[in-house]
Coordinates of C-alpha atoms in Angstrom, one line a residue:
X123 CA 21.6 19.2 -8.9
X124 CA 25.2 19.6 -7.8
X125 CA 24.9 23.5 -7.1
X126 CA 24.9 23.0 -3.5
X127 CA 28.7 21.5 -3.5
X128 CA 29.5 25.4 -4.5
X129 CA 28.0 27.5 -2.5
X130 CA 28.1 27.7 1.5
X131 CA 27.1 25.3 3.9
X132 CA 26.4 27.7 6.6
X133 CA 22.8 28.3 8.2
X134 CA 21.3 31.6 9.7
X135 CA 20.7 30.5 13.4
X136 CA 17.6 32.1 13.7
X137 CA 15.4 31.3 10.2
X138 CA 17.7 28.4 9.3
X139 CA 18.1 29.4 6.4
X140 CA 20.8 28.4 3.9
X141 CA 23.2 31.7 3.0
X142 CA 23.1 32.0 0.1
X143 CA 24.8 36.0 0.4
X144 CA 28.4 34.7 -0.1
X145 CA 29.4 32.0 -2.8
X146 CA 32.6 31.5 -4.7
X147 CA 31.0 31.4 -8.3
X148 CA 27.2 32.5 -10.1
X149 CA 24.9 29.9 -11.2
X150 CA 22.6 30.0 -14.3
X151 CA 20.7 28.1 -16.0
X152 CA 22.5 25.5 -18.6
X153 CA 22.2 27.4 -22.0
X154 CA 23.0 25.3 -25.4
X155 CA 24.0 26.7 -28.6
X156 CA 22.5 26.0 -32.0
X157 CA 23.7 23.4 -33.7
X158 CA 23.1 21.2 -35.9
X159 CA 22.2 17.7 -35.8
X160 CA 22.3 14.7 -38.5
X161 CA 19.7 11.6 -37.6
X162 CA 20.6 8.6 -39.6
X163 CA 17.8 6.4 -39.7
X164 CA 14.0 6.7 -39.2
X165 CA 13.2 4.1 -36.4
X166 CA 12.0 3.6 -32.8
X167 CA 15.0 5.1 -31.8
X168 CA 15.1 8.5 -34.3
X169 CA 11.7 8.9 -33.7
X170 CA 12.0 9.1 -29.9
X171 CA 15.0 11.4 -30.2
X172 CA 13.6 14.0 -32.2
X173 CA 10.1 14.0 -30.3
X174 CA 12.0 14.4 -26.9
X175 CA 15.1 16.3 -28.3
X176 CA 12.2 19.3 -29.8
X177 CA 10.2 18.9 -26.3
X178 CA 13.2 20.7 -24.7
X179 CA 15.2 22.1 -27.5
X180 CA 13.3 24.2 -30.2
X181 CA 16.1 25.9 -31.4
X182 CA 18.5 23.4 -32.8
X183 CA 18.2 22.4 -36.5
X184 CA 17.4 18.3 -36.9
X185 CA 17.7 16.3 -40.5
X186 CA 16.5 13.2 -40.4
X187 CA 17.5 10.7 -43.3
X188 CA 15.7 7.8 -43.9
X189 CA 16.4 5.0 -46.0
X190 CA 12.9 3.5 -46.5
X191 CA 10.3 5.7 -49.0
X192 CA 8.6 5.5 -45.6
X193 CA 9.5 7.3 -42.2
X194 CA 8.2 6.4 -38.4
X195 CA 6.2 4.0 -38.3
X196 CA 5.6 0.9 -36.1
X197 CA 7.1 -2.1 -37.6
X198 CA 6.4 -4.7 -34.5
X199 CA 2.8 -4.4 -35.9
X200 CA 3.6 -5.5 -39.6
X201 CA 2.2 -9.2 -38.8
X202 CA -1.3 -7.2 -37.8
X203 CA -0.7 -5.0 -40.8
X204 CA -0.5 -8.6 -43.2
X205 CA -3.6 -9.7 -41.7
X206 CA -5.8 -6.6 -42.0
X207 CA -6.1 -6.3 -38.3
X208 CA -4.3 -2.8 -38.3
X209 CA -4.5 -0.3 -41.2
X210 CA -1.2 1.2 -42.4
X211 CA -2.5 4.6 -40.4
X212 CA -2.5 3.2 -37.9
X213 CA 1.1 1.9 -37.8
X214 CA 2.9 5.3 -38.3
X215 CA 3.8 7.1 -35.2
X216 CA 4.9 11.2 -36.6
X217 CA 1.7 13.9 -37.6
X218 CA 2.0 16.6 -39.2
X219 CA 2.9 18.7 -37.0
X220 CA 5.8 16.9 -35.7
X221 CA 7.1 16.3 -39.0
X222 CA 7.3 20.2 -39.7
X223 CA 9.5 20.3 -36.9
X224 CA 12.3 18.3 -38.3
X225 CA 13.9 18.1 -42.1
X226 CA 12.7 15.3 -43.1
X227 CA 14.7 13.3 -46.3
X228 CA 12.7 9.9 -47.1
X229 CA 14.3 7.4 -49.4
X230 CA 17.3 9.2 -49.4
X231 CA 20.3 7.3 -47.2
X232 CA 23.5 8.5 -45.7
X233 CA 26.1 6.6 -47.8
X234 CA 29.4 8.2 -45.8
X235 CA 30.9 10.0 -42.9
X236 CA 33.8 12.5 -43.3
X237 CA 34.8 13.1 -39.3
X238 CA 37.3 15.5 -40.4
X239 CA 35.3 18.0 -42.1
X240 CA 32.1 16.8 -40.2
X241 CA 30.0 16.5 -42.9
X242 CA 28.2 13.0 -44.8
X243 CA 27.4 12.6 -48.0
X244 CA 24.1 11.3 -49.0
X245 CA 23.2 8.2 -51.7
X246 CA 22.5 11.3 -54.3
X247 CA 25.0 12.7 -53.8
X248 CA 24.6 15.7 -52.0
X249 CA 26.2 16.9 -48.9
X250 CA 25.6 17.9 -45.4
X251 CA 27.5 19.6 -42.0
X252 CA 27.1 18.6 -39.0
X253 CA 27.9 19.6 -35.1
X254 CA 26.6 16.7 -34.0
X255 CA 25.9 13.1 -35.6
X256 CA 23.2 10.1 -34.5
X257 CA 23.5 7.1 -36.1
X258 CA 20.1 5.1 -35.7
X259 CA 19.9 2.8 -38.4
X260 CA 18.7 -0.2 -37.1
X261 CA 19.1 -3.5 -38.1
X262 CA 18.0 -5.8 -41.3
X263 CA 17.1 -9.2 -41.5
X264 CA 19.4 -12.3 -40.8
X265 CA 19.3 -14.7 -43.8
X266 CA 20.9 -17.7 -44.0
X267 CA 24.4 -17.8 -46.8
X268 CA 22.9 -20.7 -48.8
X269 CA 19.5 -19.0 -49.6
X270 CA 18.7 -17.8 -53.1
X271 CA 16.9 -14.8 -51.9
X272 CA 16.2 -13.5 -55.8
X273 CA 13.9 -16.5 -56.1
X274 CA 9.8 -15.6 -56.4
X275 CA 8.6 -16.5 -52.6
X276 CA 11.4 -16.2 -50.4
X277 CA 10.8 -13.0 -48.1
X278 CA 12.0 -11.6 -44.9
X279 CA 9.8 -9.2 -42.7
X280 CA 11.6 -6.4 -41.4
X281 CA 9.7 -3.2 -43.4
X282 CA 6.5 -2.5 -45.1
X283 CA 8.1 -3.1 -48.7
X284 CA 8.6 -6.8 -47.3
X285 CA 4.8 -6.6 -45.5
X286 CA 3.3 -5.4 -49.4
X287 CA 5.3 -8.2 -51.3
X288 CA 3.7 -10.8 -49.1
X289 CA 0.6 -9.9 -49.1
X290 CA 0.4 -9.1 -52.8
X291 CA 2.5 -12.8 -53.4
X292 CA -0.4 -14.8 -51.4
X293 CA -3.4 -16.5 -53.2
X294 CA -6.6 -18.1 -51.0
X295 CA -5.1 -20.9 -48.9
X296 CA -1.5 -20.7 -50.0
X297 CA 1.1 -22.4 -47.5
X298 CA 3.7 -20.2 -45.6
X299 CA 6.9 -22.2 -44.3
X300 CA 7.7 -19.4 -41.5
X301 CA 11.6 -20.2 -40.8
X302 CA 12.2 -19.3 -37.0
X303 CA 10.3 -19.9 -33.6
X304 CA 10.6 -16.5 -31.9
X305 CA 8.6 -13.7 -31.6
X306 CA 8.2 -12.6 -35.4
X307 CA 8.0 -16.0 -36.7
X308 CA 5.6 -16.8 -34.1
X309 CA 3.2 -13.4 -34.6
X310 CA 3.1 -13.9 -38.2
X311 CA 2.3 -17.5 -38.0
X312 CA -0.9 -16.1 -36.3
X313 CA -1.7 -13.3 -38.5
X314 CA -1.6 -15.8 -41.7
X315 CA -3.9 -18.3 -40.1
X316 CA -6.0 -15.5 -39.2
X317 CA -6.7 -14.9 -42.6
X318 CA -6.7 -18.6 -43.9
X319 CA -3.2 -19.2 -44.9
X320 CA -1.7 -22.6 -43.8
X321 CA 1.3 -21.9 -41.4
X322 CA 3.9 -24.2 -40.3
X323 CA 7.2 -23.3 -38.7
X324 CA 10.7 -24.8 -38.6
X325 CA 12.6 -24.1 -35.2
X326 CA 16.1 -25.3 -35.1
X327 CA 15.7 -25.3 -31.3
X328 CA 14.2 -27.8 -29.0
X329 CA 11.1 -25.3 -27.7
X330 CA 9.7 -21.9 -28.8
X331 CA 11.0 -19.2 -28.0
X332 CA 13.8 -20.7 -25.8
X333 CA 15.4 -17.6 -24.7
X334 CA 12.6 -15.8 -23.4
X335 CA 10.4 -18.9 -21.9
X336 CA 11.1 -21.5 -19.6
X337 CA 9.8 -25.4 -20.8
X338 CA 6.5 -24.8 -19.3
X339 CA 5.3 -21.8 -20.7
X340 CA 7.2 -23.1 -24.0
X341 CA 5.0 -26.6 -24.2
X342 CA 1.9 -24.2 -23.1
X343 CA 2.7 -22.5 -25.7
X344 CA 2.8 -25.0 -28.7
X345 CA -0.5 -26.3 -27.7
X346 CA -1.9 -22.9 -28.0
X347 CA -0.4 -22.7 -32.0
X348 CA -1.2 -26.4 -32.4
X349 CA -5.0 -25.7 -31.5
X350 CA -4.5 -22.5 -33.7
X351 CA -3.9 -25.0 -37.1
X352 CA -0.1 -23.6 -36.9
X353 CA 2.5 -26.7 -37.4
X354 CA 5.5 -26.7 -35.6
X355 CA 8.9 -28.6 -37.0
X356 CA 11.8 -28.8 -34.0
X357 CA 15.2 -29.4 -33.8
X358 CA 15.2 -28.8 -37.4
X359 CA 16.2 -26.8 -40.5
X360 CA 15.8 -25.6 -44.1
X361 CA 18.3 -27.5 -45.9
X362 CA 18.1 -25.9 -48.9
X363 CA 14.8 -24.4 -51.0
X364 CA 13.0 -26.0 -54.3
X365 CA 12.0 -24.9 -57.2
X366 CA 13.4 -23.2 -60.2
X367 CA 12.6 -19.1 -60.3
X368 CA 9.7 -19.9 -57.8
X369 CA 9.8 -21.7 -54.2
X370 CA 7.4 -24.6 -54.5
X371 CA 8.7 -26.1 -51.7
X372 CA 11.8 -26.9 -48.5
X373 CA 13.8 -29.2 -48.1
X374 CA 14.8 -29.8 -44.2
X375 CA 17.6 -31.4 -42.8
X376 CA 16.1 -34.5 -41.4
X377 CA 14.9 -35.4 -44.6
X378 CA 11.6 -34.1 -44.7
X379 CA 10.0 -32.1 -47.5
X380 CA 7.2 -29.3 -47.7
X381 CA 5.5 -28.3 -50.7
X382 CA 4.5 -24.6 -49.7
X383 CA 4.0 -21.7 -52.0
X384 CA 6.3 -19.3 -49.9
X385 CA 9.2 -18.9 -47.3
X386 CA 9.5 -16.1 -44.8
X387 CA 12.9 -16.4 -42.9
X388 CA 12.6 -15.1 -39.2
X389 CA 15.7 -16.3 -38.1
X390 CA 17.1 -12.6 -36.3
X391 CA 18.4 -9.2 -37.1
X392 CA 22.3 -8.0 -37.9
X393 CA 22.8 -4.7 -37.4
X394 CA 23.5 -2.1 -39.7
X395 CA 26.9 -1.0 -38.6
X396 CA 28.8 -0.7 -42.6
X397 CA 28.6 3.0 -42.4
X398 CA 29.9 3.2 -39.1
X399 CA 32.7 1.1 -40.3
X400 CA 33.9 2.8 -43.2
X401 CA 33.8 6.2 -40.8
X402 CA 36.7 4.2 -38.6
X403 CA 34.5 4.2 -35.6
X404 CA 34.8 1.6 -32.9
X405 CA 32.6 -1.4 -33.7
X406 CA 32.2 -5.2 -32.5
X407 CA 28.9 -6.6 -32.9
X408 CA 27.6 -2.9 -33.2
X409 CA 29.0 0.2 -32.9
X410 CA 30.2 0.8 -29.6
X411 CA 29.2 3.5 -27.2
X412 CA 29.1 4.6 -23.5
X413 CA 26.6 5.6 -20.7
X414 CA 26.3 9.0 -22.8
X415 CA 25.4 6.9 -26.0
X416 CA 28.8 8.6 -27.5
X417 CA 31.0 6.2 -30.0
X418 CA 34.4 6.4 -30.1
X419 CA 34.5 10.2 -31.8
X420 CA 33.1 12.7 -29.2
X421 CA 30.6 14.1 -31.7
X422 CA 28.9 10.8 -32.9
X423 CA 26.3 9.1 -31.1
X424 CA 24.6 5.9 -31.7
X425 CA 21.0 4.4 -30.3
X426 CA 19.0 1.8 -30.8
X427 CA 19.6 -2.0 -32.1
X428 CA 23.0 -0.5 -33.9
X429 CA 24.7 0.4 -30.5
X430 CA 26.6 -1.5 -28.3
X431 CA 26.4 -1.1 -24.4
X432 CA 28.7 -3.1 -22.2
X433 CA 29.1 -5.4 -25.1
X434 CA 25.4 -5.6 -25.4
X435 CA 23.0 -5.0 -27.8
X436 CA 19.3 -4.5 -26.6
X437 CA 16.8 -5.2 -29.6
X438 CA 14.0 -4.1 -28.2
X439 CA 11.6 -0.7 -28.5
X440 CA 11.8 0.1 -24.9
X441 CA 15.8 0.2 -25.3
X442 CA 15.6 2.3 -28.3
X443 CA 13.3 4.7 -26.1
X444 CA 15.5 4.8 -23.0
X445 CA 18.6 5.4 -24.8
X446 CA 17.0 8.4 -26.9
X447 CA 15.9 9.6 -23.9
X448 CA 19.2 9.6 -22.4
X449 CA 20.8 11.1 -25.3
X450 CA 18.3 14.3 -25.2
X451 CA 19.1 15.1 -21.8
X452 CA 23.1 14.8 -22.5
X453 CA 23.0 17.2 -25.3
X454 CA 20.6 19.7 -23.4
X455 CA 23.2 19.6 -20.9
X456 CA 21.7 16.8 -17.8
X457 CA 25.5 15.8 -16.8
X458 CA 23.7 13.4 -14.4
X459 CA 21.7 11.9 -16.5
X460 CA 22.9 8.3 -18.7
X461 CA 21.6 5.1 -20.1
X462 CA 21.5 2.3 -17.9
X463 CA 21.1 -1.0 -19.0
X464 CA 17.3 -2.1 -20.1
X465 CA 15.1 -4.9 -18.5
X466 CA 14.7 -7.8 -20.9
X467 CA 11.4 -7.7 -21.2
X468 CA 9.0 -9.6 -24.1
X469 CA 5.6 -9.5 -25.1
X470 CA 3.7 -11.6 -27.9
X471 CA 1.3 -9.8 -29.3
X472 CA -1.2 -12.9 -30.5
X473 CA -4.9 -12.6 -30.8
X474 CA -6.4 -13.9 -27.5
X475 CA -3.2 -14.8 -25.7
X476 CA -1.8 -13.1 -23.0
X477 CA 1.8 -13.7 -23.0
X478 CA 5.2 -12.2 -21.3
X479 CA 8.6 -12.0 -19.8
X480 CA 10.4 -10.2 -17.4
X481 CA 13.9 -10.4 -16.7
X482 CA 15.2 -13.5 -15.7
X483 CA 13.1 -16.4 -16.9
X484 CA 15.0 -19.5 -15.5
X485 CA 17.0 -19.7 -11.9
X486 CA 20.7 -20.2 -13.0
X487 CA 22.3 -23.6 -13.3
X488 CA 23.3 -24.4 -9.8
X489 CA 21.4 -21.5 -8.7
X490 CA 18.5 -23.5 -6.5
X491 CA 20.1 -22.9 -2.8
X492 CA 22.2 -20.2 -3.0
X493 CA 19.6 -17.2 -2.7
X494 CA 17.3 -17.7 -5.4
X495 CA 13.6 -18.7 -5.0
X496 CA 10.8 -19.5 -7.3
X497 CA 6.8 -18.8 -7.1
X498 CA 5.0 -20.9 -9.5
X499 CA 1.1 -20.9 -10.2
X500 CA -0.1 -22.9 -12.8
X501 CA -3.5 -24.5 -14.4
X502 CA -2.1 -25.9 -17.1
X503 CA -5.5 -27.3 -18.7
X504 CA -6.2 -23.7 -18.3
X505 CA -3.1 -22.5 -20.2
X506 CA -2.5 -20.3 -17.0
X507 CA 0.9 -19.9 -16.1
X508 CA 2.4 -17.5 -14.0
X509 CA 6.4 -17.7 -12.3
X510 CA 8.3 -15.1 -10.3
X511 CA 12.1 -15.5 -9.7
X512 CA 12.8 -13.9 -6.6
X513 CA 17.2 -13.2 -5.5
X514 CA 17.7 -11.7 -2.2
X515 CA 14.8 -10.8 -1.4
X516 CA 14.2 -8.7 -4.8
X517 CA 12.3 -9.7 -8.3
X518 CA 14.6 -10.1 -10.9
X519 CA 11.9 -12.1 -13.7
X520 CA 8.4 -13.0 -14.2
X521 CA 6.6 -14.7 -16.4
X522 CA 3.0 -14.4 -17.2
X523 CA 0.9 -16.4 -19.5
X524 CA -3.0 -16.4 -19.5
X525 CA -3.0 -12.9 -17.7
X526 CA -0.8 -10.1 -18.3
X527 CA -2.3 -7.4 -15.1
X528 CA 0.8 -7.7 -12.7
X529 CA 2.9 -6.8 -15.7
X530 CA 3.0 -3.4 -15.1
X531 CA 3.7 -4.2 -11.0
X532 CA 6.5 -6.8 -11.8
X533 CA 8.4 -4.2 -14.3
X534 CA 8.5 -1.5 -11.4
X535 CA 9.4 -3.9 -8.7
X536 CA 11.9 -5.2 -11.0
X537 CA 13.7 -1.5 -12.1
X538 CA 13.5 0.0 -9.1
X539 CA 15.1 -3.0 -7.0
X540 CA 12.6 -2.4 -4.4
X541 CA 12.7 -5.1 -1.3
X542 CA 9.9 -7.4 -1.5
X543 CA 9.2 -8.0 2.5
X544 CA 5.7 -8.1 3.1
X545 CA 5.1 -8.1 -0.6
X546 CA 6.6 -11.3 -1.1
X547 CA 3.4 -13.3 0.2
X548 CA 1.3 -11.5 -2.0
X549 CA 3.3 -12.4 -5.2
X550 CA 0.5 -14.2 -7.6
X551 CA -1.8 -14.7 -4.4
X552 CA -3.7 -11.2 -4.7
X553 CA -6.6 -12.6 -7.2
X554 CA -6.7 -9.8 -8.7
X555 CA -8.1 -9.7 -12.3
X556 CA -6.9 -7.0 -15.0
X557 CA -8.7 -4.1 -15.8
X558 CA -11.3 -5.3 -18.5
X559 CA -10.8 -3.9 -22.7
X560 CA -13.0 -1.3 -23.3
X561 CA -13.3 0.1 -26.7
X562 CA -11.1 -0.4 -29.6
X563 CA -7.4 -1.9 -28.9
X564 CA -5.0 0.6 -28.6
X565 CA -2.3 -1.5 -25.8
X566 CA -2.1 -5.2 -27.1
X567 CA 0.7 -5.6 -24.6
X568 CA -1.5 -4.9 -21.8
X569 CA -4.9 -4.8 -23.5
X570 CA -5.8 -1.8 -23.1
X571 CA -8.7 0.5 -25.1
X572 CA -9.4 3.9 -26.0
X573 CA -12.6 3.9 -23.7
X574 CA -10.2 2.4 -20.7
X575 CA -7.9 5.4 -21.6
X576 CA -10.8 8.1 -21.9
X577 CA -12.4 6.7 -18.4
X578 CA -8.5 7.4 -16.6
X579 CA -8.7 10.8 -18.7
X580 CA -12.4 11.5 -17.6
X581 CA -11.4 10.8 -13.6
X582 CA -8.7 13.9 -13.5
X583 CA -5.5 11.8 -15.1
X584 CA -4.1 15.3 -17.4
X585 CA -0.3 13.8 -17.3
X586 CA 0.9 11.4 -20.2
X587 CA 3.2 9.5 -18.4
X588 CA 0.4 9.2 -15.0
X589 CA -2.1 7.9 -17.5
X590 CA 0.5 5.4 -19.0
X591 CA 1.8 4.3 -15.6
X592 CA -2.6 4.2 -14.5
X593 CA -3.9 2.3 -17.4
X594 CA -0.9 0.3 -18.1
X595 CA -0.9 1.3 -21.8
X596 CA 2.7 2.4 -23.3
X597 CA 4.9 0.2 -20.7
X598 CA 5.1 -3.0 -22.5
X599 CA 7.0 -2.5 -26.2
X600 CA 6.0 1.2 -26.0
X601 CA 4.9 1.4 -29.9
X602 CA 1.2 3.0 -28.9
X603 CA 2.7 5.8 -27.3
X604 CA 1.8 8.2 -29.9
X605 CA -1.2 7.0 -30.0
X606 CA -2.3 7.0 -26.5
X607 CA -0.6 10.6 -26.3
X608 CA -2.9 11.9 -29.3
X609 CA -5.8 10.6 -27.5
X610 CA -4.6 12.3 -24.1
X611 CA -4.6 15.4 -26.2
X612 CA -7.6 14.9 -28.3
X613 CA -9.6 14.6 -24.7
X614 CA -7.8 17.7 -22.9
X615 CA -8.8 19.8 -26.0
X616 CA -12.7 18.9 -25.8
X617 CA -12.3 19.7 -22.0

């Protein structure tokens, strides 16, 4: 892209074309050298990396170590996997074919980093080179010091081991306290009553999901659960748990007491920065990197909920994506290409619900008067609920509950800056309804089926991204990807 500042500026007078006869140095094509790169971790964020890293780079050797007995798979679905909504198939995201592309080491961690030698050693033992190092291991559960986490019934849900333990732990009609009021805590709230489990959830904050909601959609909200048969405990917490080797109950800190029959503690993620530590490598809340995703040592790289941006950490798929995206092109030699901050953006994924947010969910405090505007349209008997925040002339958040179809609109207008103008009047007044499901669910972010998918296929849509971008499916948390891209290819190979 920046060949042009080396060669000549001057123009034949006659054909106007560029000449190109005299230049002070040769161009060619970017060509990398083999090397060899360690993945540490089997996520969102590995998983994108080595998809995208082998689209342009067949060549280089990848090992990919993953902690977990089980690699790539979609663990924002686990409340849908508890349920029986999803089958466990259905959740992982690499085929075979893409995992004979990569060396593949389940159940087997990386224990240490020798940067001197570049090479880590494995939790058998065993050890490995490398030219070039990713760290992607994620982030575990938050649990609370005081919790006696070896007592039967006490469980966190961050992997598939955590999923099977609850669902083998749970009788007919058992009682879950879920500890936590945000996304998670919320989903799997849904999925147990969805399968006749009694759910109630203590919040230590004053509305649900305060961070991403605004009061509205937050009280809108609580009906929704209430109606649902999910209780919900504010401005509270678990004091401490009861019961001898088994929970049989909680204990909060205004006094009240639940008998339940288990715990699952929502409460947030920590990220898994110990190895990054002990390697000496710059780390705050996680490990720190820059626009290149690159840590403090030139040949270690970091993406995903473990990296820091701007003293930032972005715990959400579509940040994992962007960054792995960002990373491929660096190493395959893009020098323009680098990570820019990601747009908040969450989705609940609840049975019946339509619910999201974009960006900015609340004007700032002192905010009203001084550029920024607000576009409300709300039926709250209805449960519809829809609010843009508009700043100089620009979106910068939305928030959508009832009906998710501008989501896809609002994102764009939101990345890409653009100027509202005429637009501006339209915002929530166009009527427009979404596109409605056909087939089987493969989008719950912006409900979207296999037989909506096939229909954009059937009309001439061949790209992956043009279908995503058409249909809406893949822009929300982006975990259906694979899924919508095996269908894309499933259809072009009967044409």
């Amino acid at each position: 892209a920046r060949a042009n500042n080396i060669t000549s500026d001057l123009l034949d007078p006659y054909s106007k074309e560029p000449d190109f006869k005299f230049a002070a140095v040769q161009v060619t094509k970017f060509s990398k050298p083999k090397e060899k790169i360690i993945v540490v971790g089997a996520g969102a964020a590995a998983y994108k990396f080595v998809t995208t890293h082998r689209q342009h780079n067949l060549t280089d050797e990848l090992h990919v170590f993953s902690k977990e007995p089980f690699a790539f798979y979609n663990r924002v679905m686990l409340p849908d996997y508890i349920s029986g909504a999803m089958r466990w198939e259905k959740l992982l995201k690499m085929q075979d074919d893409e995992r004979a592309l990569v060396h593949l080491y389940e159940g087997v961690s990386i224990e240490s980093i020798d940067r001197e030698r570049k090479v880590v050693r494995d939790s058998r033992g065993n050890t490995y080179s490398y030219d070039k190092l990713v760290i992607a291991t994620g982030s575990r559960a938050a649990l609370p010091r005081d919790y006696d986490i070896s007592m039967d019934g006490v469980f966190t849900m961050r992997t598939r081991q955590d999923a099977d333990r609850l669902k083998n732990y749970l009788a007919p009609k058992s009682h879950i306290v879920v500890v936590g009021g945000g996304l998670l805590g919320l989903e799997l709230a849904a999925s147990l009553r969805h399968i006749g489990m009694k759910a109630t959830v203590v919040h230590r904050g004053s509305r649900l999901m305060n961070r991403q909601l605004d009061a509205t959609a937050s009280s809108l909200l609580h009906e929704e659960l209430t109606d649902r048969g999910v209780e919900v405990f504010y401005n509270d917490e678990v004091k401490y748990l009861t019961g001898k080797q088994r929970v049989n109950g909680v204990r909060l800190t205004s006094g009240q007491v639940l008998e339940c029959n288990a715990v699952v503690v929502t409460i947030g993620t920590t990220p898994n920065v110990e190895i990054a530590k002990k390697a000496d490598l710059e780390v705050q809340r996680g490990i720190v990197v820059n626009a290149y995703l690159q840590t403090s040592d030139p040949h270690i790289f970091a993406i995903g909920e473990v990296a820091e941006f701007e003293g930032q950490l972005f715990g959400i798929t579509a940040a994992a994506e962007e960054q792995a995206e960002a990373l491929c092109a660096h190493l395959n030699g893009d020098v323009q290409s680098y990570y820019r901050p990601t747009l908040s953006m969450n989705i609940l994924k609840m049975e019946g619900l339509d619910l999201c947010s974009l960006g900015m969910v609340e004007i700032p405090a002192n905010g009203s008067g001084v550029g920024y505007e607000e576009v409300v349209f709300a039926d709250k008997q209805k449960r519809f609920y829809k609010k843009c925040i508009i700043y100089g002339d620009k979106l910068v958040g939305a928030l959508l509950l009832g009906d998710k179809s501008e989501f896809v609109e609002y994102k764009s207008l939101i990345q890409h800056q653009t100027e509202l103008s005429d637009k501006r009047l339209q915002l929530l007044r166009s009527g427009k309804s979404g596109n409605a499901l056909k087939g089987k669910v493969v989008c719950s972010c912006n409900n979207v089926g296999d037989g909506n998918l096939r229909e954009a296929i059937q009309s001439g849509c061949s790209d992956f991204q043009a279908l995503c971008q058409q249909t809406g499916a893949g822009t929300g948390c982006g975990s259906c990807r694979p899924e919508v891209k095996a269908i894309l290819e499933g259809s072009l190979e009967k044409v």
